[in-house]
Amino acid sequence: MASADLRAELDCCICLSLYTDPVSLRCGHNFCRWCIVSALDAQEAAGVYSCLDCREEYLERPALEKNRKLGNIVERFLSAQPDMEETGIFCTYCTKSPVLAVRTCLHCEASFCEKHLRRHSKSSEHTLVEPTVTLEDRKCSTHKEVLKYYCPMDAACICVSCWVAGDHKGHDVKLLDVASEKEKDKLRSVIEKVKSEREEAGRRVQNLKDHKTEEEEKSVRFAEKVTGLFTDLKEKLEDLEKRIQGEISRQMEQVSLSVSDLVEQVELHKDELTKKINQFEGLFNFTDPLTFLKENVNSVDISDRSCDVVGDVRDAQCLGEDLVSQILHRGLLHFAKNLTDMKKKRQFPVMEKSDVLLDIDTAQNKINISRDLKSAFYTATSQDRPDGPQRFISCQVLSSRSFSSGRHYWEVDVSRAEKWIIGVAEESLERKVHGNESFIGCNEKSWGLMLINGFGVRHNNTYKPLVSDSSVKVVGVYLDYEAGRLSFYQLCDPIRHLHTFTASLSEPLYAAFSLYENSSIRITK
């Protein structure tokens, strides 16, 4: 009761609630600021002011002094009584001062503090619940009786009359507390399941984050490998360029020396010719005919001997373009041969083509196979091959070679096929079933890339459409058996990844092909 007594001391006598911004009059009595201001405003018309507690009168409007200490006490009281503020439900029978209620009786429609609860009836019809003011929610809307039972059949809370003579007559009902505990047990199971799912979701989130981190690190390492590979390529090409440029420079130096020698010879010859010209021109100075003719005969003889051609361009050396081209050609061939070694040095997977041949024993009779076992053509004429356990009755054919380990790569030219399916199939794929069940991608034993009514991929009869910026002419197929990865690539410009299947592989896989009318495919060499 100490709490109730303290509460009585902290109530404003005007609003009967806890003080809000308490102020004091000269007589010592306290009020909420807003309460006393409103009261003084009302008294102003009469011209007389008085304390509403002790009735002491004031000739003038009294001054209001803020009572900080009382305000602090109210705040501490509220902090120590959080439930009071949360529920705001007080004992019905504590009339002198409000006391927090601890229970509410649905039968009495009253709330009780601990003191009055001890005097309350213990009869079973007096149902006690947590303090509440919404009593109508706890009564039957039809019979206005307290809701005491729960009907699992209709998932409804009901009263006695509902069970005995109402809509729930004969139903297997349970008391509210029993039904509540049973439902709580179910809820606990649900909570545990949801918690487990939340933990699993948390693990998946962490796994995805770890995967992102791993892929980022892998991306950095791969970029470094690419940089290293291209550094190697540049060094090899730069070495080849230096050798070729060196050969060009060497040949050009020889050409230069050859031309310089010839120029020197021609210059000397030119000087000799100049001297002779001067000599010939000097003959015109002879006036005596006899002397002129004698000198002229000797000069003409000398002139005839000097008419030989000296230092022609044909005598000069030329750049050996054929030799330079030969060095370039052999250098590039050697460079190409070293590409695989350079990729291995940088730990790049080498996607060398696997030798994939078609198996005639699996080909349906409207599929014609080329002599080199690389091409398959649809034909309306049956090939009349003998039936066997491996032969398809659907228009399909498999490779003769199976893959049960390692990495394998092959390319398929589909440019002459209007409709097609290419992919891989397990050895146990059904061969003798009519309909789509045996087609590549329409079962759990095969995976396929297809162009039929649309472009997409299919496995276990689940279709996923793909988008391509250009028509697909050549497809690359890459199988990593241990990793359980099957990837398809569009080998156009630019090369791009189309789709990757992931699966746990246990059977040997074969390259698989489906053909349609007016279609042919070829495995490129």
C-alpha positions as a Python dict, from the first residue, in 0.01 Angstrom:
ca = {
    (1, 'M'): (0, 0, 0),
    (2, 'A'): (302, 228, 27),
    (3, 'S'): (290, 270, -350),
    (4, 'A'): (-79, 366, -338),
    (5, 'D'): (-22, 616, -56),
    (6, 'L'): (264, 775, -249),
    (7, 'R'): (47, 790, -558),
    (8, 'A'): (-222, 981, -366),
    (9, 'E'): (35, 1241, -267),
    (10, 'L'): (144, 1289, -630),
    (11, 'D'): (-205, 1353, -773),
    (12, 'C'): (-320, 1702, -871),
    (13, 'C'): (-646, 1786, -685),
    (14, 'I'): (-788, 1944, -1001),
    (15, 'C'): (-731, 1675, -1267),
    (16, 'L'): (-684, 1387, -1016),
    (17, 'S'): (-384, 1264, -1219),
    (18, 'L'): (-12, 1272, -1161),
    (19, 'Y'): (138, 1618, -1160),
    (20, 'T'): (247, 1753, -1496),
    (21, 'D'): (497, 2040, -1475),
    (22, 'P'): (405, 2102, -1105),
    (23, 'V'): (395, 2460, -970),
    (24, 'S'): (331, 2596, -615),
    (25, 'L'): (122, 2883, -475),
    (26, 'R'): (232, 3098, -181),
    (27, 'C'): (17, 2884, 50),
    (28, 'G'): (233, 2581, -34),
    (29, 'H'): (-18, 2377, -231),
    (30, 'N'): (83, 2225, -564),
    (31, 'F'): (-99, 2194, -897),
    (32, 'C'): (-28, 2105, -1260),
    (33, 'R'): (71, 2428, -1431),
    (34, 'W'): (-199, 2395, -1697),
    (35, 'C'): (-469, 2308, -1434),
    (36, 'I'): (-404, 2607, -1206),
    (37, 'V'): (-360, 2850, -1495),
    (38, 'S'): (-701, 2746, -1631),
    (39, 'A'): (-857, 2784, -1284),
    (40, 'L'): (-706, 3131, -1228),
    (41, 'D'): (-826, 3238, -1573),
    (42, 'A'): (-1181, 3137, -1472),
    (43, 'Q'): (-1152, 3329, -1138),
    (44, 'E'): (-1029, 3643, -1312),
    (45, 'A'): (-1383, 3750, -1411),
    (46, 'A'): (-1489, 3753, -1044),
    (47, 'G'): (-1185, 3956, -948),
    (48, 'V'): (-1100, 3722, -659),
    (49, 'Y'): (-833, 3451, -669),
    (50, 'S'): (-815, 3157, -430),
    (51, 'C'): (-633, 2829, -378),
    (52, 'L'): (-855, 2541, -486),
    (53, 'D'): (-716, 2325, -204),
    (54, 'C'): (-716, 2547, 110),
    (55, 'R'): (-937, 2834, -26),
    (56, 'E'): (-684, 3101, 75),
    (57, 'E'): (-770, 3418, -118),
    (58, 'Y'): (-538, 3653, -308),
    (59, 'L'): (-612, 4011, -398),
    (60, 'E'): (-395, 3984, -704),
    (61, 'R'): (-331, 3697, -940),
    (62, 'P'): (-83, 3479, -747),
    (63, 'A'): (262, 3407, -885),
    (64, 'L'): (340, 3048, -980),
    (65, 'E'): (670, 2896, -874),
    (66, 'K'): (802, 2585, -1051),
    (67, 'N'): (838, 2295, -806),
    (68, 'R'): (1141, 2112, -953),
    (69, 'K'): (1176, 1874, -659),
    (70, 'L'): (814, 1756, -689),
    (71, 'G'): (859, 1717, -1065),
    (72, 'N'): (1164, 1495, -1006),
    (73, 'I'): (970, 1282, -757),
    (74, 'V'): (688, 1229, -1012),
    (75, 'E'): (941, 1125, -1277),
    (76, 'R'): (1107, 874, -1044),
    (77, 'F'): (770, 734, -940),
    (78, 'L'): (673, 682, -1304),
    (79, 'S'): (1005, 513, -1385),
    (80, 'A'): (949, 273, -1092),
    (81, 'Q'): (590, 194, -1205),
    (82, 'P'): (619, 111, -1577),
    (83, 'D'): (323, -128, -1575),
    (84, 'M'): (97, 146, -1453),
    (85, 'E'): (172, 352, -1760),
    (86, 'E'): (152, 52, -1990),
    (87, 'T'): (-187, -80, -1877),
    (88, 'G'): (-347, 217, -1709),
    (89, 'I'): (-596, -30, -1547),
    (90, 'F'): (-668, 28, -1180),
    (91, 'C'): (-862, -152, -908),
    (92, 'T'): (-1236, -90, -932),
    (93, 'Y'): (-1275, -82, -552),
    (94, 'C'): (-987, 149, -457),
    (95, 'T'): (-1193, 469, -459),
    (96, 'K'): (-975, 678, -231),
    (97, 'S'): (-673, 664, -462),
    (98, 'P'): (-609, 462, -782),
    (99, 'V'): (-417, 134, -729),
    (100, 'L'): (-284, -81, -1009),
    (101, 'A'): (-506, -381, -1084),
    (102, 'V'): (-350, -729, -1097),
    (103, 'R'): (-649, -929, -1233),
    (104, 'T'): (-989, -871, -1397),
    (105, 'C'): (-1297, -1087, -1334),
    (106, 'L'): (-1501, -1146, -1648),
    (107, 'H'): (-1809, -1246, -1445),
    (108, 'C'): (-1800, -942, -1214),
    (109, 'E'): (-1674, -715, -1494),
    (110, 'A'): (-1440, -557, -1239),
    (111, 'S'): (-1065, -527, -1184),
    (112, 'F'): (-891, -600, -850),
    (113, 'C'): (-573, -503, -673),
    (114, 'E'): (-396, -764, -462),
    (115, 'K'): (-590, -663, -148),
    (116, 'H'): (-939, -680, -298),
    (117, 'L'): (-849, -994, -501),
    (118, 'R'): (-813, -1187, -174),
    (119, 'R'): (-1176, -1110, -92),
    (120, 'H'): (-1302, -1205, -441),
    (121, 'S'): (-1518, -1516, -498),
    (122, 'K'): (-1329, -1837, -576),
    (123, 'S'): (-1621, -1981, -770),
    (124, 'S'): (-1536, -2132, -1109),
    (125, 'E'): (-1782, -1905, -1286),
    (126, 'H'): (-1568, -1608, -1183),
    (127, 'T'): (-1304, -1623, -1455),
    (128, 'L'): (-993, -1420, -1379),
    (129, 'V'): (-773, -1284, -1662),
    (130, 'E'): (-498, -1029, -1705),
    (131, 'P'): (-614, -673, -1633),
    (132, 'T'): (-830, -555, -1922),
    (133, 'V'): (-1098, -303, -2007),
    (134, 'T'): (-1215, -474, -2327),
    (135, 'L'): (-1458, -713, -2160),
    (136, 'E'): (-1689, -735, -2461),
    (137, 'D'): (-1412, -905, -2659),
    (138, 'R'): (-1414, -1185, -2401),
    (139, 'K'): (-1786, -1253, -2423),
    (140, 'C'): (-1988, -1445, -2679),
    (141, 'S'): (-2151, -1206, -2924),
    (142, 'T'): (-2460, -1432, -2940),
    (143, 'H'): (-2519, -1536, -2576),
    (144, 'K'): (-2328, -1256, -2400),
    (145, 'E'): (-2159, -1520, -2186),
    (146, 'V'): (-1790, -1551, -2101),
    (147, 'L'): (-1586, -1734, -2361),
    (148, 'K'): (-1450, -2040, -2177),
    (149, 'Y'): (-1397, -2306, -2444),
    (150, 'Y'): (-1223, -2355, -2777),
    (151, 'C'): (-1367, -2559, -3064),
    (152, 'P'): (-1079, -2705, -3274),
    (153, 'M'): (-1324, -2817, -3544),
    (154, 'D'): (-1429, -2458, -3619),
    (155, 'A'): (-1119, -2288, -3473),
    (156, 'A'): (-1344, -2066, -3258),
    (157, 'C'): (-1364, -1954, -2895),
    (158, 'I'): (-1713, -2030, -2756),
    (159, 'C'): (-1924, -2001, -2442),
    (160, 'V'): (-2111, -2278, -2256),
    (161, 'S'): (-2435, -2211, -2443),
    (162, 'C'): (-2259, -2240, -2781),
    (163, 'W'): (-2136, -2584, -2678),
    (164, 'V'): (-2455, -2710, -2510),
    (165, 'A'): (-2723, -2578, -2742),
    (166, 'G'): (-2559, -2362, -3007),
    (167, 'D'): (-2375, -2409, -3337),
    (168, 'H'): (-2100, -2612, -3167),
    (169, 'K'): (-2328, -2867, -2999),
    (170, 'G'): (-2165, -3209, -2987),
    (171, 'H'): (-1825, -3081, -3091),
    (172, 'D'): (-1514, -3197, -2906),
    (173, 'V'): (-1424, -2872, -2730),
    (174, 'K'): (-1148, -2790, -2485),
    (175, 'L'): (-1102, -2538, -2207),
    (176, 'L'): (-929, -2224, -2325),
    (177, 'D'): (-616, -2279, -2115),
    (178, 'V'): (-586, -2644, -2229),
    (179, 'A'): (-642, -2550, -2593),
    (180, 'S'): (-402, -2259, -2553),
    (181, 'E'): (-126, -2485, -2420),
    (182, 'K'): (-185, -2734, -2701),
    (183, 'E'): (-166, -2460, -2962),
    (184, 'K'): (144, -2323, -2791),
    (185, 'D'): (303, -2667, -2824),
    (186, 'K'): (226, -2657, -3196),
    (187, 'L'): (358, -2304, -3213),
    (188, 'R'): (678, -2411, -3039),
    (189, 'S'): (729, -2673, -3308),
    (190, 'V'): (662, -2413, -3575),
    (191, 'I'): (905, -2172, -3407),
    (192, 'E'): (1172, -2442, -3391),
    (193, 'K'): (1114, -2521, -3758),
    (194, 'V'): (1127, -2154, -3854),
    (195, 'K'): (1440, -2106, -3642),
    (196, 'S'): (1598, -2402, -3819),
    (197, 'E'): (1502, -2252, -4156),
    (198, 'R'): (1639, -1916, -4042),
    (199, 'E'): (1968, -2082, -3946),
    (200, 'E'): (1977, -2257, -4282),
    (201, 'A'): (1904, -1927, -4455),
    (202, 'G'): (2186, -1771, -4252),
    (203, 'R'): (2419, -2050, -4365),
    (204, 'R'): (2313, -1998, -4725),
    (205, 'V'): (2373, -1625, -4694),
    (206, 'Q'): (2718, -1692, -4550),
    (207, 'N'): (2789, -1949, -4821),
    (208, 'L'): (2687, -1698, -5087),
    (209, 'K'): (2906, -1431, -4930),
    (210, 'D'): (3196, -1678, -4909),
    (211, 'H'): (3133, -1773, -5271),
    (212, 'K'): (3138, -1407, -5372),
    (213, 'T'): (3466, -1356, -5186),
    (214, 'E'): (3616, -1668, -5345),
    (215, 'E'): (3505, -1560, -5690),
    (216, 'E'): (3646, -1210, -5636),
    (217, 'E'): (3979, -1361, -5530),
    (218, 'K'): (3964, -1603, -5824),
    (219, 'S'): (3891, -1310, -6055),
    (220, 'V'): (4199, -1126, -5930),
    (221, 'R'): (4416, -1437, -5973),
    (222, 'F'): (4273, -1503, -6319),
    (223, 'A'): (4331, -1143, -6425),
    (224, 'E'): (4692, -1175, -6308),
    (225, 'K'): (4729, -1499, -6509),
    (226, 'V'): (4587, -1326, -6818),
    (227, 'T'): (4826, -1036, -6770),
    (228, 'G'): (5115, -1280, -6730),
    (229, 'L'): (5014, -1475, -7042),
    (230, 'F'): (4989, -1163, -7255),
    (231, 'T'): (5320, -1044, -7116),
    (232, 'D'): (5471, -1373, -7238),
    (233, 'L'): (5297, -1332, -7574),
    (234, 'K'): (5420, -976, -7611),
    (235, 'E'): (5776, -1079, -7524),
    (236, 'K'): (5770, -1359, -7782),
    (237, 'L'): (5621, -1132, -8048),
    (238, 'E'): (5863, -851, -7960),
    (239, 'D'): (6155, -1096, -7992),
    (240, 'L'): (6025, -1206, -8333),
    (241, 'E'): (5977, -845, -8438),
    (242, 'K'): (6332, -759, -8326),
    (243, 'R'): (6472, -1048, -8529),
    (244, 'I'): (6279, -942, -8839),
    (245, 'Q'): (6361, -575, -8793),
    (246, 'G'): (6724, -673, -8737),
    (247, 'E'): (6727, -873, -9060),
    (248, 'I'): (6570, -582, -9248),
    (249, 'S'): (6832, -347, -9101),
    (250, 'R'): (7115, -588, -9191),
    (251, 'Q'): (6994, -621, -9548),
    (252, 'M'): (6941, -248, -9576),
    (253, 'E'): (7297, -190, -9458),
    (254, 'Q'): (7427, -423, -9728),
    (255, 'V'): (7214, -248, -9989),
    (256, 'S'): (7346, 85, -9867),
    (257, 'L'): (7710, -30, -9887),
    (258, 'S'): (7654, -176, -10234),
    (259, 'V'): (7491, 142, -10361),
    (260, 'S'): (7764, 356, -10200),
    (261, 'D'): (8036, 158, -10383),
    (262, 'L'): (7852, 194, -10710),
    (263, 'V'): (7794, 563, -10653),
    (264, 'E'): (8168, 607, -10592),
    (265, 'Q'): (8249, 424, -10916),
    (266, 'V'): (7996, 630, -11111),
    (267, 'E'): (8127, 953, -10959),
    (268, 'L'): (8482, 863, -11075),
    (269, 'H'): (8350, 778, -11418),
    (270, 'K'): (8161, 1104, -11419),
    (271, 'D'): (8482, 1295, -11341),
    (272, 'E'): (8660, 1120, -11629),
    (273, 'L'): (8377, 1215, -11861),
    (274, 'T'): (8403, 1574, -11751),
    (275, 'K'): (8772, 1579, -11833),
    (276, 'K'): (8701, 1437, -12177),
    (277, 'I'): (8430, 1690, -12243),
    (278, 'N'): (8674, 1964, -12159),
    (279, 'Q'): (8932, 1800, -12388),
    (280, 'F'): (8683, 1774, -12672),
    (281, 'E'): (8569, 2130, -12631),
    (282, 'G'): (8938, 2239, -12648),
    (283, 'L'): (8968, 2101, -13001),
    (284, 'F'): (8754, 2386, -13124),
    (285, 'N'): (9041, 2618, -13045),
    (286, 'F'): (9259, 2467, -13325),
    (287, 'T'): (9237, 2671, -13640),
    (288, 'D'): (9478, 2463, -13839),
    (289, 'P'): (9276, 2187, -14008),
    (290, 'L'): (9558, 1941, -14007),
    (291, 'T'): (9620, 1974, -13637),
    (292, 'F'): (9245, 1953, -13556),
    (293, 'L'): (9196, 1636, -13753),
    (294, 'K'): (9491, 1461, -13597),
    (295, 'E'): (9381, 1550, -13246),
    (296, 'N'): (9017, 1469, -13320),
    (297, 'V'): (9106, 1117, -13441),
    (298, 'N'): (9278, 1041, -13111),
    (299, 'S'): (8987, 1192, -12910),
    (300, 'V'): (8723, 989, -13093),
    (301, 'D'): (8917, 671, -13020),
    (302, 'I'): (8924, 758, -12651),
    (303, 'S'): (8552, 846, -12657),
    (304, 'D'): (8460, 508, -12797),
    (305, 'R'): (8635, 332, -12512),
    (306, 'S'): (8448, 537, -12245),
    (307, 'C'): (8095, 452, -12359),
    (308, 'D'): (8066, 140, -12136),
    (309, 'V'): (7786, 170, -11874),
    (310, 'V'): (7922, 182, -11516),
    (311, 'G'): (7714, 146, -11189),
    (312, 'D'): (7367, 64, -11320),
    (313, 'V'): (7079, 17, -11066),
    (314, 'R'): (7060, -343, -11171),
    (315, 'D'): (7407, -394, -11025),
    (316, 'A'): (7290, -274, -10678),
    (317, 'Q'): (7170, -520, -10414),
    (318, 'C'): (6795, -531, -10321),
    (319, 'L'): (6604, -603, -9996),
    (320, 'G'): (6532, -976, -9966),
    (321, 'E'): (6156, -961, -9896),
    (322, 'D'): (6123, -1334, -9954),
    (323, 'L'): (6378, -1404, -9681),
    (324, 'V'): (6204, -1164, -9438),
    (325, 'S'): (5868, -1326, -9513),
    (326, 'Q'): (6017, -1669, -9453),
    (327, 'I'): (6155, -1560, -9114),
    (328, 'L'): (5816, -1410, -9024),
    (329, 'H'): (5625, -1719, -9136),
    (330, 'R'): (5846, -1967, -8952),
    (331, 'G'): (5855, -1742, -8646),
    (332, 'L'): (5475, -1723, -8630),
    (333, 'L'): (5445, -2099, -8674),
    (334, 'H'): (5688, -2151, -8388),
    (335, 'F'): (5494, -1893, -8185),
    (336, 'A'): (5166, -2081, -8249),
    (337, 'K'): (5325, -2412, -8147),
    (338, 'N'): (5441, -2255, -7821),
    (339, 'L'): (5096, -2115, -7734),
    (340, 'T'): (4990, -2435, -7558),
    (341, 'D'): (5312, -2442, -7354),
    (342, 'M'): (5266, -2077, -7259),
    (343, 'K'): (4908, -2142, -7147),
    (344, 'K'): (5016, -2443, -6943),
    (345, 'K'): (5294, -2234, -6787),
    (346, 'R'): (5030, -1988, -6667),
    (347, 'Q'): (4802, -2278, -6559),
    (348, 'F'): (4526, -2208, -6809),
    (349, 'P'): (4301, -2505, -6898),
    (350, 'V'): (4376, -2607, -7255),
    (351, 'M'): (4047, -2657, -7443),
    (352, 'E'): (4175, -2891, -7709),
    (353, 'K'): (3907, -3044, -7926),
    (354, 'S'): (3811, -3400, -7845),
    (355, 'D'): (3780, -3645, -8134),
    (356, 'V'): (3401, -3688, -8147),
    (357, 'L'): (3258, -3924, -8412),
    (358, 'L'): (2897, -4024, -8472),
    (359, 'D'): (2783, -4379, -8395),
    (360, 'I'): (2585, -4526, -8686),
    (361, 'D'): (2449, -4802, -8461),
    (362, 'T'): (2257, -4539, -8260),
    (363, 'A'): (2133, -4330, -8557),
    (364, 'Q'): (1762, -4340, -8633),
    (365, 'N'): (1696, -4461, -8989),
    (366, 'K'): (1606, -4117, -9123),
    (367, 'I'): (1949, -3983, -9025),
    (368, 'N'): (2222, -4018, -9287),
    (369, 'I'): (2580, -4023, -9150),
    (370, 'S'): (2878, -3900, -9357),
    (371, 'R'): (3174, -4127, -9434),
    (372, 'D'): (3403, -3937, -9197),
    (373, 'L'): (3136, -3980, -8922),
    (374, 'K'): (3137, -3605, -8859),
    (375, 'S'): (2810, -3500, -9025),
    (376, 'A'): (2447, -3602, -8983),
    (377, 'F'): (2171, -3525, -9235),
    (378, 'Y'): (1796, -3566, -9209),
    (379, 'T'): (1655, -3764, -9499),
    (380, 'A'): (1298, -3863, -9581),
    (381, 'T'): (1425, -4194, -9716),
    (382, 'S'): (1487, -4468, -9463),
    (383, 'Q'): (1844, -4597, -9452),
    (384, 'D'): (1716, -4951, -9381),
    (385, 'R'): (1976, -5021, -9117),
    (386, 'P'): (1913, -5332, -8905),
    (387, 'D'): (1748, -5266, -8572),
    (388, 'G'): (1953, -5307, -8258),
    (389, 'P'): (1934, -5228, -7885),
    (390, 'Q'): (2132, -4906, -7928),
    (391, 'R'): (1934, -4758, -8219),
    (392, 'F'): (1690, -4473, -8152),
    (393, 'I'): (1338, -4479, -8287),
    (394, 'S'): (1329, -4102, -8238),
    (395, 'C'): (1533, -3886, -8478),
    (396, 'Q'): (1853, -3883, -8273),
    (397, 'V'): (2213, -4005, -8281),
    (398, 'L'): (2490, -4035, -8021),
    (399, 'S'): (2868, -4021, -8042),
    (400, 'S'): (3064, -4344, -8057),
    (401, 'R'): (3286, -4227, -7774),
    (402, 'S'): (3169, -4186, -7415),
    (403, 'F'): (3309, -3959, -7145),
    (404, 'S'): (3334, -4083, -6787),
    (405, 'S'): (3615, -3859, -6658),
    (406, 'G'): (3825, -3557, -6751),
    (407, 'R'): (3755, -3244, -6953),
    (408, 'H'): (3629, -3256, -7310),
    (409, 'Y'): (3545, -2997, -7573),
    (410, 'W'): (3386, -3016, -7919),
    (411, 'E'): (3224, -2776, -8163),
    (412, 'V'): (2910, -2826, -8371),
    (413, 'D'): (2818, -2634, -8687),
    (414, 'V'): (2439, -2585, -8687),
    (415, 'S'): (2424, -2318, -8958),
    (416, 'R'): (2242, -2557, -9196),
    (417, 'A'): (1979, -2671, -8946),
    (418, 'E'): (1646, -2496, -8908),
    (419, 'K'): (1567, -2693, -8591),
    (420, 'W'): (1811, -2885, -8372),
    (421, 'I'): (1902, -3012, -8026),
    (422, 'I'): (2261, -3077, -7917),
    (423, 'G'): (2385, -3184, -7577),
    (424, 'V'): (2486, -3494, -7383),
    (425, 'A'): (2301, -3807, -7271),
    (426, 'E'): (2368, -4086, -7025),
    (427, 'E'): (2428, -4435, -7154),
    (428, 'S'): (2097, -4560, -7008),
    (429, 'L'): (1884, -4308, -7202),
    (430, 'E'): (1576, -4490, -7333),
    (431, 'R'): (1605, -4559, -7709),
    (432, 'K'): (1274, -4732, -7785),
    (433, 'V'): (1011, -4484, -7661),
    (434, 'H'): (784, -4289, -7895),
    (435, 'G'): (718, -3928, -7807),
    (436, 'N'): (923, -3668, -7625),
    (437, 'E'): (1028, -3890, -7332),
    (438, 'S'): (1347, -4001, -7508),
    (439, 'F'): (1436, -3662, -7658),
    (440, 'I'): (1745, -3481, -7532),
    (441, 'G'): (1652, -3261, -7235),
    (442, 'C'): (1304, -3409, -7187),
    (443, 'N'): (1421, -3648, -6914),
    (444, 'E'): (1661, -3664, -6620),
    (445, 'K'): (1923, -3854, -6824),
    (446, 'S'): (2005, -3584, -7079),
    (447, 'W'): (2086, -3214, -7106),
    (448, 'G'): (2037, -3011, -7421),
    (449, 'L'): (2065, -2675, -7598),
    (450, 'M'): (1790, -2638, -7858),
    (451, 'L'): (1642, -2426, -8132),
    (452, 'I'): (1291, -2550, -8207),
    (453, 'N'): (1003, -2311, -8144),
    (454, 'G'): (1241, -2096, -7943),
    (455, 'F'): (1601, -2085, -7831),
    (456, 'G'): (1678, -2230, -7487),
    (457, 'V'): (1804, -2517, -7272),
    (458, 'R'): (1619, -2813, -7124),
    (459, 'H'): (1682, -3081, -6861),
    (460, 'N'): (1433, -3318, -6695),
    (461, 'N'): (1167, -3154, -6914),
    (462, 'T'): (1229, -2815, -6751),
    (463, 'Y'): (1278, -2551, -7020),
    (464, 'K'): (1466, -2223, -6976),
    (465, 'P'): (1458, -1970, -7263),
    (466, 'L'): (1780, -1798, -7366),
    (467, 'V'): (1836, -1468, -7547),
    (468, 'S'): (2084, -1442, -7833),
    (469, 'D'): (2179, -1117, -8006),
    (470, 'S'): (2252, -1303, -8332),
    (471, 'S'): (2165, -1633, -8496),
    (472, 'V'): (2368, -1925, -8361),
    (473, 'K'): (2592, -2076, -8629),
    (474, 'V'): (2850, -2273, -8432),
    (475, 'V'): (2816, -2403, -8075),
    (476, 'G'): (3101, -2499, -7843),
    (477, 'V'): (3032, -2773, -7585),
    (478, 'Y'): (3259, -2806, -7280),
    (479, 'L'): (3223, -3095, -7035),
    (480, 'D'): (3408, -3114, -6702),
    (481, 'Y'): (3298, -3456, -6577),
    (482, 'E'): (3453, -3445, -6227),
    (483, 'A'): (3310, -3098, -6161),
    (484, 'G'): (2970, -3203, -6303),
    (485, 'R'): (2960, -2901, -6536),
    (486, 'L'): (2828, -2887, -6893),
    (487, 'S'): (2866, -2550, -7068),
    (488, 'F'): (2748, -2421, -7406),
    (489, 'Y'): (2912, -2132, -7594),
    (490, 'Q'): (2807, -1932, -7897),
    (491, 'L'): (3115, -1914, -8121),
    (492, 'C'): (3025, -1596, -8306),
    (493, 'D'): (3187, -1255, -8278),
    (494, 'P'): (3201, -1200, -7989),
    (495, 'I'): (3221, -1547, -7831),
    (496, 'R'): (2980, -1565, -7539),
    (497, 'H'): (2863, -1809, -7274),
    (498, 'L'): (2508, -1935, -7321),
    (499, 'H'): (2438, -2165, -7024),
    (500, 'T'): (2599, -2405, -6776),
    (501, 'F'): (2430, -2711, -6626),
    (502, 'T'): (2559, -2854, -6297),
    (503, 'A'): (2483, -3208, -6188),
    (504, 'S'): (2622, -3507, -5999),
    (505, 'L'): (2731, -3740, -6276),
    (506, 'S'): (2751, -4115, -6227),
    (507, 'E'): (2709, -4266, -6576),
    (508, 'P'): (2921, -4228, -6892),
    (509, 'L'): (2802, -3942, -7111),
    (510, 'Y'): (2776, -3931, -7491),
    (511, 'A'): (2755, -3632, -7722),
    (512, 'A'): (2392, -3631, -7841),
    (513, 'F'): (2215, -3477, -8142),
    (514, 'S'): (1850, -3445, -8252),
    (515, 'L'): (1764, -3353, -8611),
    (516, 'Y'): (1451, -3234, -8786),
    (517, 'E'): (1342, -3194, -9149),
    (518, 'N'): (1568, -2978, -9368),
    (519, 'S'): (1843, -2996, -9108),
    (520, 'S'): (2201, -3111, -9090),
    (521, 'I'): (2479, -3069, -8835),
    (522, 'R'): (2853, -3116, -8849),
    (523, 'I'): (3112, -3175, -8578),
    (524, 'T'): (3398, -2946, -8676),
    (525, 'K'): (3756, -3077, -8682),
}
